[in-house]
GROMACS .gro file of C-alpha atoms in nm:
model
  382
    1UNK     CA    1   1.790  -0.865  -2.719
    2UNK     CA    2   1.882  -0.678  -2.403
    3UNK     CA    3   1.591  -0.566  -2.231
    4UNK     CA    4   1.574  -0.166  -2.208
    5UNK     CA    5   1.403   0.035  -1.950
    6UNK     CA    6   1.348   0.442  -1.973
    7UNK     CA    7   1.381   0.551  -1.606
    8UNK     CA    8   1.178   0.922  -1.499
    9UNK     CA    9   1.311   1.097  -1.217
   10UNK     CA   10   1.253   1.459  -1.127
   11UNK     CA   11   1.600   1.489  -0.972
   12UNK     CA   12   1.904   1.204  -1.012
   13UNK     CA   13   2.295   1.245  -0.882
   14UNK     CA   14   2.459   1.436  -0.785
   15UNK     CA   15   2.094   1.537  -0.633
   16UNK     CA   16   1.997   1.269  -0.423
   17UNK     CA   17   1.739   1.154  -0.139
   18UNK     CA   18   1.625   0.778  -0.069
   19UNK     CA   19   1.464   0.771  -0.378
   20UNK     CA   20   1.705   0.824  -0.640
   21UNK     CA   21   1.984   0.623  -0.383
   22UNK     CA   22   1.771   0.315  -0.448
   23UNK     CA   23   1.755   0.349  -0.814
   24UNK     CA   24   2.110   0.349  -0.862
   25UNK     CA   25   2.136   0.074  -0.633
   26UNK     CA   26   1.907  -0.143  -0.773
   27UNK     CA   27   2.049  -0.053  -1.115
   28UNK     CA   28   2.411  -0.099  -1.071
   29UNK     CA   29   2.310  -0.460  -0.974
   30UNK     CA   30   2.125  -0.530  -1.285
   31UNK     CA   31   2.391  -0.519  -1.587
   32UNK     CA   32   2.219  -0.701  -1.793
   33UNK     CA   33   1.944  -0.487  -1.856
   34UNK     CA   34   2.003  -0.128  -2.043
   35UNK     CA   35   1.877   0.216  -1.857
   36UNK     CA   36   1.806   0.559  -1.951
   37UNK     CA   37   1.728   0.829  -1.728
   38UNK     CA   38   1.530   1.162  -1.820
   39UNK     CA   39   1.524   1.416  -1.491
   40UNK     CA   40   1.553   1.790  -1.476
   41UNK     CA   41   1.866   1.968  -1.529
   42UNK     CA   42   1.848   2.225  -1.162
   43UNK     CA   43   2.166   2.310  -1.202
   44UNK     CA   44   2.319   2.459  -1.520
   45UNK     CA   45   2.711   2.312  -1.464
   46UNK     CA   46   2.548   1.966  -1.484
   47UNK     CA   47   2.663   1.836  -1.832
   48UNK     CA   48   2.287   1.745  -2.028
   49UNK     CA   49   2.385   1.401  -2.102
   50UNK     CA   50   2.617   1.152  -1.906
   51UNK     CA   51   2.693   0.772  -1.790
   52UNK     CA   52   2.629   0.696  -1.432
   53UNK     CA   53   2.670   0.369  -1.307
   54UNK     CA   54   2.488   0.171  -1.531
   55UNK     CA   55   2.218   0.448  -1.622
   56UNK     CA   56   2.243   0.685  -1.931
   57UNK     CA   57   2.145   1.029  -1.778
   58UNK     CA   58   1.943   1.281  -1.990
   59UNK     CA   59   1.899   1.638  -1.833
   60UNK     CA   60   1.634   1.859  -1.967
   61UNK     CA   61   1.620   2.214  -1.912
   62UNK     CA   62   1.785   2.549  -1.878
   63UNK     CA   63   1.934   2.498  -1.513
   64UNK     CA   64   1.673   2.624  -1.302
   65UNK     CA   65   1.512   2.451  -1.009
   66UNK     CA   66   1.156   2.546  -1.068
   67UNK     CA   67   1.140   2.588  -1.439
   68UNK     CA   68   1.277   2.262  -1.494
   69UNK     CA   69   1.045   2.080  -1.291
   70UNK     CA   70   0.752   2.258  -1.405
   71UNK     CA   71   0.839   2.227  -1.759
   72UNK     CA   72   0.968   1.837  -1.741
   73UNK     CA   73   0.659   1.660  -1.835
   74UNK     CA   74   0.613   1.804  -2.196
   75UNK     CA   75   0.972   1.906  -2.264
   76UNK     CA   76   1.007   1.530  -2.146
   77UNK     CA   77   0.678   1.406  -2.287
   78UNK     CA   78   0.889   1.474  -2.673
   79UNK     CA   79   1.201   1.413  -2.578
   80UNK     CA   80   1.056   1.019  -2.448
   81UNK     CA   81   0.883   0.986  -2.814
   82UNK     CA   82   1.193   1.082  -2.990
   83UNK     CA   83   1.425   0.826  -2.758
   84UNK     CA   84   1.166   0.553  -2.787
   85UNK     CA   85   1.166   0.598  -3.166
   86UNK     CA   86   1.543   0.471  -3.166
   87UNK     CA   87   1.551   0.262  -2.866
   88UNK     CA   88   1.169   0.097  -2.829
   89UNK     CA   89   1.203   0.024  -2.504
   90UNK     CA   90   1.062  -0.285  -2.279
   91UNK     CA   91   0.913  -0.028  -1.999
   92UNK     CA   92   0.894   0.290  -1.886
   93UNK     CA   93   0.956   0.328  -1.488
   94UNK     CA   94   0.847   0.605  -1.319
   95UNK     CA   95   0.996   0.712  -0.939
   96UNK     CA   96   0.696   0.837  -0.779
   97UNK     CA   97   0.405   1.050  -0.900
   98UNK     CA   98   0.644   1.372  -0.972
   99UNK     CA   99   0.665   1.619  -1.256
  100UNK     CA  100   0.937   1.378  -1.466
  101UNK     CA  101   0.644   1.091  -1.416
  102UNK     CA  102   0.443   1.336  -1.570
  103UNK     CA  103   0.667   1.271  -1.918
  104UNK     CA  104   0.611   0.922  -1.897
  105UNK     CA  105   0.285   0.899  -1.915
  106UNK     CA  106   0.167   1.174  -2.187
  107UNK     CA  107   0.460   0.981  -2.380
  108UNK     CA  108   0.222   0.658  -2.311
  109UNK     CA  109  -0.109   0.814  -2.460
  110UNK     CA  110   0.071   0.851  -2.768
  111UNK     CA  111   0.244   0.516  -2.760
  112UNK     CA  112   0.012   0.308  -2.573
  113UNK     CA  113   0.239   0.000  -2.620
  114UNK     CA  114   0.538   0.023  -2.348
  115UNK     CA  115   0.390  -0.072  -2.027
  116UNK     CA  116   0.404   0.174  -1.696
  117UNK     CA  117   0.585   0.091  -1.395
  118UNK     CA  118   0.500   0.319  -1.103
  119UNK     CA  119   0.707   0.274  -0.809
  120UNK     CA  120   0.572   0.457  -0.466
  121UNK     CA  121   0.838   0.628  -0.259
  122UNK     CA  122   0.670   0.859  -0.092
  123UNK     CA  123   0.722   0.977   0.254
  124UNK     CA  124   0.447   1.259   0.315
  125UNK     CA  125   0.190   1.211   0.581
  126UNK     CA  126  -0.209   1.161   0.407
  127UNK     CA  127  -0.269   1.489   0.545
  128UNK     CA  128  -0.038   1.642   0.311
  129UNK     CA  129  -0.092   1.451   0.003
  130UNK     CA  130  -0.445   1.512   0.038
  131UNK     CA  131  -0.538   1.912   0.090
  132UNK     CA  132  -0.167   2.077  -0.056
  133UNK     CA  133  -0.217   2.263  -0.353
  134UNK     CA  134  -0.572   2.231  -0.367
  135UNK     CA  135  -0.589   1.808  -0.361
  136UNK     CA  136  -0.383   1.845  -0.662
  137UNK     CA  137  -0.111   1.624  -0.510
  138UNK     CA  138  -0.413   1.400  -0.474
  139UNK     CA  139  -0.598   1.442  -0.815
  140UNK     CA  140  -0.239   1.359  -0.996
  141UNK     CA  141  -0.226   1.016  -0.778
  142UNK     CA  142  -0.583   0.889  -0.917
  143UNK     CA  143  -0.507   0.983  -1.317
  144UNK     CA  144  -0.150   0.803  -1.261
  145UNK     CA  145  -0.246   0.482  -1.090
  146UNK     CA  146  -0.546   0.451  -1.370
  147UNK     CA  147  -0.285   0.408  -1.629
  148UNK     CA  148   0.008   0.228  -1.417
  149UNK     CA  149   0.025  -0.131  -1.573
  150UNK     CA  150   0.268  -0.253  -1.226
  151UNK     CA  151   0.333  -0.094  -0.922
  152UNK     CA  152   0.585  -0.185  -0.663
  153UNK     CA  153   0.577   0.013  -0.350
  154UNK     CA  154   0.834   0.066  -0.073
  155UNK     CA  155   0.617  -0.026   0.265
  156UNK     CA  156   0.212  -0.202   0.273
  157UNK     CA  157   0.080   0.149   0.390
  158UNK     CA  158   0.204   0.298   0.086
  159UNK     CA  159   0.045   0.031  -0.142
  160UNK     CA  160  -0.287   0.045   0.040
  161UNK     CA  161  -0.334   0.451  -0.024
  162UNK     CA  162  -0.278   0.324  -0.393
  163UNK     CA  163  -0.526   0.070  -0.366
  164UNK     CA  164  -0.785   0.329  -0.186
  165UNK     CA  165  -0.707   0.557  -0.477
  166UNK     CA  166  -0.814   0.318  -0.730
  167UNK     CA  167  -0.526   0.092  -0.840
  168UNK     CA  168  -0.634  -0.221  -0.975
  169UNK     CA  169  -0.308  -0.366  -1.144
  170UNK     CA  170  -0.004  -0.614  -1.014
  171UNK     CA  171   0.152  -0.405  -0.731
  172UNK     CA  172   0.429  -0.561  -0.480
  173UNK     CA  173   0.597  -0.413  -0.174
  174UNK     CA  174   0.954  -0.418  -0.240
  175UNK     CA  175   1.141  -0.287   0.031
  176UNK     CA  176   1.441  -0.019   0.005
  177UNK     CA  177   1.783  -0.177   0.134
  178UNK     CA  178   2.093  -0.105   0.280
  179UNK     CA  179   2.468  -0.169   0.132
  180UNK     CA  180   2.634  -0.549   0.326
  181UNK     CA  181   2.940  -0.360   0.268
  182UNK     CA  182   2.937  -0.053   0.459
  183UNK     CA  183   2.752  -0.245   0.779
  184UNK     CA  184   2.995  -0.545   0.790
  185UNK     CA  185   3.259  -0.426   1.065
  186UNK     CA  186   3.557  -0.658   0.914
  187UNK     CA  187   3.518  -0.453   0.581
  188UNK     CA  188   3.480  -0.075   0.774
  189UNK     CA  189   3.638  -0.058   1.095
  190UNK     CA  190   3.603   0.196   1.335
  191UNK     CA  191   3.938   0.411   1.237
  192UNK     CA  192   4.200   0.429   1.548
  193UNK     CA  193   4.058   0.069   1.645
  194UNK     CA  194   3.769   0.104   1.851
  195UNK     CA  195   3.437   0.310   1.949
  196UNK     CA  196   3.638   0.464   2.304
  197UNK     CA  197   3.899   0.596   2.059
  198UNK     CA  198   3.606   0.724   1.805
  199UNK     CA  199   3.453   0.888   2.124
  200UNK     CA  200   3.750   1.067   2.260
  201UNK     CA  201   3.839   1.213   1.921
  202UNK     CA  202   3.437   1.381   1.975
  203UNK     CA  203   3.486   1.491   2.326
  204UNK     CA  204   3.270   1.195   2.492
  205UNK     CA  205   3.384   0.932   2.730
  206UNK     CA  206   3.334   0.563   2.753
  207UNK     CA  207   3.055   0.611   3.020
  208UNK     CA  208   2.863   0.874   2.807
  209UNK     CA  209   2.521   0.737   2.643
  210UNK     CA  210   2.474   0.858   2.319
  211UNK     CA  211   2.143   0.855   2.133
  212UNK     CA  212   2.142   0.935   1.798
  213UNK     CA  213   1.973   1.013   1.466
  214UNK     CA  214   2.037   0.983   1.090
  215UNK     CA  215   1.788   1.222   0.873
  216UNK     CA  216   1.692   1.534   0.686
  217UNK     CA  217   1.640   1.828   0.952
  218UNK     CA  218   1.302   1.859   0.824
  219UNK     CA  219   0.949   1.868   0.979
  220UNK     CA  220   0.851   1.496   0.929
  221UNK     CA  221   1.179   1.379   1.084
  222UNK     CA  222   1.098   1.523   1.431
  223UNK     CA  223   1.438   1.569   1.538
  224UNK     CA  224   1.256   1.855   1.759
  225UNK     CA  225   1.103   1.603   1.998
  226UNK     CA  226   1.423   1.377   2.042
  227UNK     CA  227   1.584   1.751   2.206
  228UNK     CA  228   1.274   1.788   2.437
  229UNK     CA  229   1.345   1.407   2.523
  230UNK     CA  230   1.701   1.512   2.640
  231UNK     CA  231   1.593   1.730   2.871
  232UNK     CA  232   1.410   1.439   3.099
  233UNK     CA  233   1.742   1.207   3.050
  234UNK     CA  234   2.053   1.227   3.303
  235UNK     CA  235   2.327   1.455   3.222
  236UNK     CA  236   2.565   1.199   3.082
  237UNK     CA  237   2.290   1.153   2.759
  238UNK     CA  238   2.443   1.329   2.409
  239UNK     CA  239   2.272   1.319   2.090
  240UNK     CA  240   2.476   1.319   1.764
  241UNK     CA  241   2.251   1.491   1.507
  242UNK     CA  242   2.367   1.344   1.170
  243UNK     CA  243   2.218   1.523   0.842
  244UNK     CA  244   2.105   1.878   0.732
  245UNK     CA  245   1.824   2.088   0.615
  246UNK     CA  246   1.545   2.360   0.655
  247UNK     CA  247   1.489   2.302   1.020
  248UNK     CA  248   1.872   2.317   1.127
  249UNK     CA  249   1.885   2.725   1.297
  250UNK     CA  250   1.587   2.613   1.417
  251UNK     CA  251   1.680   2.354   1.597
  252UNK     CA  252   2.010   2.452   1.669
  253UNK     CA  253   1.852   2.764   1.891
  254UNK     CA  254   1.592   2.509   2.087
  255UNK     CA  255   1.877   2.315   2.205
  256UNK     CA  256   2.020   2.652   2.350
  257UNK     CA  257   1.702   2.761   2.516
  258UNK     CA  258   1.693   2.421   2.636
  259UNK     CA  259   2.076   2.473   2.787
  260UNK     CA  260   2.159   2.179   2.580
  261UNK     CA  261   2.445   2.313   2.378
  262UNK     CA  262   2.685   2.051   2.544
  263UNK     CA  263   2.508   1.760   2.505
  264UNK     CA  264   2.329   1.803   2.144
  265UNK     CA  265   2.576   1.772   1.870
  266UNK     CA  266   2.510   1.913   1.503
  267UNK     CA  267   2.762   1.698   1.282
  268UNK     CA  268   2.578   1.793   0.954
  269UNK     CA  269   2.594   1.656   0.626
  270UNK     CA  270   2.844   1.321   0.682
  271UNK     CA  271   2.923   1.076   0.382
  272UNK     CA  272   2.799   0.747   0.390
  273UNK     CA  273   3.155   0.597   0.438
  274UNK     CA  274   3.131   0.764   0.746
  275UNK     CA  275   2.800   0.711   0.893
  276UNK     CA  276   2.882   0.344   0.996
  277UNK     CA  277   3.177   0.454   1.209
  278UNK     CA  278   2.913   0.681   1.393
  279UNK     CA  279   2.659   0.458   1.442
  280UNK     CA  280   2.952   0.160   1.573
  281UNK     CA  281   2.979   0.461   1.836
  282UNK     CA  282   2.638   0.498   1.947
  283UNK     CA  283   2.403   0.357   2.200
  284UNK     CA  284   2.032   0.378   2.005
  285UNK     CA  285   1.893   0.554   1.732
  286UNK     CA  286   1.653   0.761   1.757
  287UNK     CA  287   1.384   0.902   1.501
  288UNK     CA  288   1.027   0.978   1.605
  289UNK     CA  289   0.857   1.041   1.265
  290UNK     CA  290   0.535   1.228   1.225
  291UNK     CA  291   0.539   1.064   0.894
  292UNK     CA  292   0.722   0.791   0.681
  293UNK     CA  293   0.692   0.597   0.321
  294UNK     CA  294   0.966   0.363   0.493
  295UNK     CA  295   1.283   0.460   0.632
  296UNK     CA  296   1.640   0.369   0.539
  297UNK     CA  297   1.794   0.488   0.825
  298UNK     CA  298   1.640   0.282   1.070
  299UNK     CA  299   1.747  -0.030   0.827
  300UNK     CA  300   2.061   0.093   0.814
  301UNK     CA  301   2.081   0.141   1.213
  302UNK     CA  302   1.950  -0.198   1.298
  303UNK     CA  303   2.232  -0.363   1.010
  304UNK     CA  304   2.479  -0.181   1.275
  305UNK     CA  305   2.321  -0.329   1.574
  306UNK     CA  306   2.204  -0.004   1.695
  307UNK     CA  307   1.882  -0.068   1.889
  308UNK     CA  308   1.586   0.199   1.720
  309UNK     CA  309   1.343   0.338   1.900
  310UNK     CA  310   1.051   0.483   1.651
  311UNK     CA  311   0.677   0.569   1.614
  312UNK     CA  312   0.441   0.331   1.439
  313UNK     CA  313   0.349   0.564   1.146
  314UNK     CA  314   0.379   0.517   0.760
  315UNK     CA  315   0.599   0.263   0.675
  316UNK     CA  316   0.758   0.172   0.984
  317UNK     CA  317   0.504  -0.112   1.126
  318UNK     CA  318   0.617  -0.320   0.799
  319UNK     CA  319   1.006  -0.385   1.015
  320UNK     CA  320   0.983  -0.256   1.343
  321UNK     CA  321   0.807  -0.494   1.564
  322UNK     CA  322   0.745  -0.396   1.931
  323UNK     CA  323   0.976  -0.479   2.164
  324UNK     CA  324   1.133  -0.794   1.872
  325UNK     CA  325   1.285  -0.582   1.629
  326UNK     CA  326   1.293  -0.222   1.827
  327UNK     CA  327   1.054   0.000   2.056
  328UNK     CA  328   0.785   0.201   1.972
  329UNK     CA  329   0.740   0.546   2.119
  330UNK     CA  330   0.413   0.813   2.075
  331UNK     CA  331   0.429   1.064   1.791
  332UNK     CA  332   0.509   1.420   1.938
  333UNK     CA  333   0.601   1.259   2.292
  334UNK     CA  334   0.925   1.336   2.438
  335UNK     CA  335   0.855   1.197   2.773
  336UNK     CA  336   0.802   0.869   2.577
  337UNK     CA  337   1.123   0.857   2.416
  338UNK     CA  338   1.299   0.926   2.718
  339UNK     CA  339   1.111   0.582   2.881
  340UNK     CA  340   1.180   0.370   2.596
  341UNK     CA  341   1.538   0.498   2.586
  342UNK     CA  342   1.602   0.395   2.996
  343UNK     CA  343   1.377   0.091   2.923
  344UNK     CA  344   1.735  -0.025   2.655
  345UNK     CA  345   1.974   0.107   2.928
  346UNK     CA  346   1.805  -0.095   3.200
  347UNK     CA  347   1.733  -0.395   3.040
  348UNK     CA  348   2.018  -0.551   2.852
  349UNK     CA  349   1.827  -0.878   2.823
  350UNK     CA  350   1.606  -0.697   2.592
  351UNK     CA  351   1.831  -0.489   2.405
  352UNK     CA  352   2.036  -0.748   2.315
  353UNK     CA  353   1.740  -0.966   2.189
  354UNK     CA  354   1.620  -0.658   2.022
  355UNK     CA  355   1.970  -0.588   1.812
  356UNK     CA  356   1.982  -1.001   1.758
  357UNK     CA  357   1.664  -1.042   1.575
  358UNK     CA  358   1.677  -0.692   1.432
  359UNK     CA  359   2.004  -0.786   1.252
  360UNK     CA  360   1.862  -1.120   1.114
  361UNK     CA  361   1.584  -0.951   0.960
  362UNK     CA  362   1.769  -0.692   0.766
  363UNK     CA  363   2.033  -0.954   0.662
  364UNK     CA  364   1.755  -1.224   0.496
  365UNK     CA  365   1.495  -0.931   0.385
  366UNK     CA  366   1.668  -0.586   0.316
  367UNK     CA  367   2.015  -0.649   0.142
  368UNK     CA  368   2.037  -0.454  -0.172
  369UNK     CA  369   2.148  -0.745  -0.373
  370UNK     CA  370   1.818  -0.937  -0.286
  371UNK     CA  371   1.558  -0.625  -0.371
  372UNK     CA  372   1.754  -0.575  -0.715
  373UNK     CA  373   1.712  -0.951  -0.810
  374UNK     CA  374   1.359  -0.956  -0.696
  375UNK     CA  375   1.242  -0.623  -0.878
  376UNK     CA  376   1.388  -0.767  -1.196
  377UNK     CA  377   1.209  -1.117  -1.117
  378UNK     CA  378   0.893  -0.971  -1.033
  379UNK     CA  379   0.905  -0.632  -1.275
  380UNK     CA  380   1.146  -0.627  -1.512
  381UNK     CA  381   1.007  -0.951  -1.651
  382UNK     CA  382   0.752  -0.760  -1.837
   0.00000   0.00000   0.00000
């Protein structure tokens, strides 16, 4: 009998964030096992039901954003009953406490029988989870984790607020990952041969340093403060912006009112394929998060020897050890980004100690291939 999971999340491909990257990740690792996935529709040319990777995709809804969501825990909620008639599956996995989660476990009072797994992805700061929408964020945390049978968690801070909240059950931190593939440099060169050539096609030279950052322009990210660190940082200093979102006018007219324009450089949304040749290019990443459930990027960064420089919030602490596996800067502190960055320039001892261990770590702890087999060890044994 091939074990069968039911997999809820809110949104899945094409409409993707860490979250849903990691499922399919994990996922497409683990043929053995059979997966369905209920999320909401969002978008009406996206067919209702389709195969991909290794994950039968259910869409429910009419094609709205909002209505969709809001609806997705009953409309899901019958549609669950219905597919667990035919299919009786092992476990039902939920991707953070969202409206498809929702489905799962009103499906569960009426079948009490398939066990819950609840995994935390989460990268909102306490403040948030706690007093938006009235502490409903907060209230929905408490009734989930009382009926979560195992809970897996992508950093120790996140599995502690679960554990303040009330979770008793099995729980394990398990880690996202990156891809060995993109990050090894005999499998993705840099194209025209090397990181001068990769420069010169973007307009910098060989002398230029060049910080930069991988992330959703959006408040928690901070991308503001790595601008303001510019500003205290000699002229030859660019920072490639990679990523979009909310923030991006926004922060497109500070770095003119900072006179910045030729040394901050917006290359929006770029494909994953991609992102390794701009990281080979760069100096240090930067990414001075207010908050954090983890981080990909910074994994991803450090599998590229790219030295990071980040704040010890969130998830963070759980990789990033001072001055061993990167440097720490303050929360909201431009001036202290712009040390830590001249303390990597000035001390190549240190960076390349830094980049050494940093690379070690993320090759025996954060390979996709080793979180897939050890979430079906640990979870999918149930």
């Amino acid at each position: 009998h091939h074990k069968r999971i039911l997999i809820f999340s809110t949104s899945y491909f094409p409409l993707v964030g860490g979250a849903e990257i990691s499922v399919k990740e994990i996922t497409d690792r683990l043929t053995d096992i059979q997966f369905d996935l209920i999320t909401a529709k969002q978008k009406s040319d996206l067919p209702k039901s389709e195969k991909i990777g290794n994950v039968s995709v259910y869409r429910l809804g009419l094609g709205s954003p909002l209505i969709d969501k809001l609806l997705l825990p009953f409309h899901g909620a019958i549609f669950t009953l219905r597919l667990n008639k035919k299919n009786h599956y092992d476990a039902f996995w939920c991707i953070m406490v969202t409206f498809a989660s929702g489905a799962a476990y009103i499906a569960n009072w009426f079948q009490k029988r398939v066990p819950i797994i609840l995994t935390l992805q989460e990268g909102d700061s306490e403040k948030w989870l706690r007093y938006r929408w009235a502490g409903l964020i907060d209230l929905s945390w408490r009734l989930a984790l009382k009926r979560t049978n195992y809970l897996t968690a992508i950093s120790t801070y996140l599995l502690k607020r679960a554990e303040r909240l009330g979770f008793k059950g099995k729980s394990f931190v398990i880690p996202n990952g990156f891809d060995g593939f993109w990050f090894n440099k005999t499998e993705t060169p840099i194209p025209g041969g090397n990181r001068n050539r990769f420069r010169a096609i973007h307009d910098l030279k060989p002398s230029d340093v060049i910080l930069i950052t991988t992330s959703r322009l959006v408040y928690k990210n901070a991308v503001d403060i790595i601008i303001h660190a510019l500003k205290e940082l000699p002229e030859n200093f660019h920072l490639w912006i990679l990523g979009d979102g909310s923030l991006r006018k926004q922060l497109e007219s500070l770095t003119k009112k900072l006179n910045l324009t030729q040394r901050v450089h917006f290359k929006g949304l770029v494909s994953n394929s991609s992102i390794i040749h701009y990281l080979n290019a760069s100096d240090i990443f930067v990414r001075p998060s207010r908050s954090e459930g983890m981080g990909n990027s910074f994994i991803e960064a450090m599998a590229a020897e790219v030295p990071v420089i980040a704040t010890p919030v969130g998830g963070i602490p759980d990789f990033l050890r001072d001055g061993e596996t990167g440097l720490f800067c303050e929360v909201n502190n431009p001036k202290s980004i712009a040390d830590k960055v001249m303390e990597y320039i000035n001390n190549s001892e240190l960076r390349s100690r830094i980049i050494r261990s940093a690379k070690k770590m993320v090759l025996e702890k954060y390979d996709w291939d080793l979180i897939a087999k050890e979430m079906k060890s640990k979870v999918f044994a149930v």
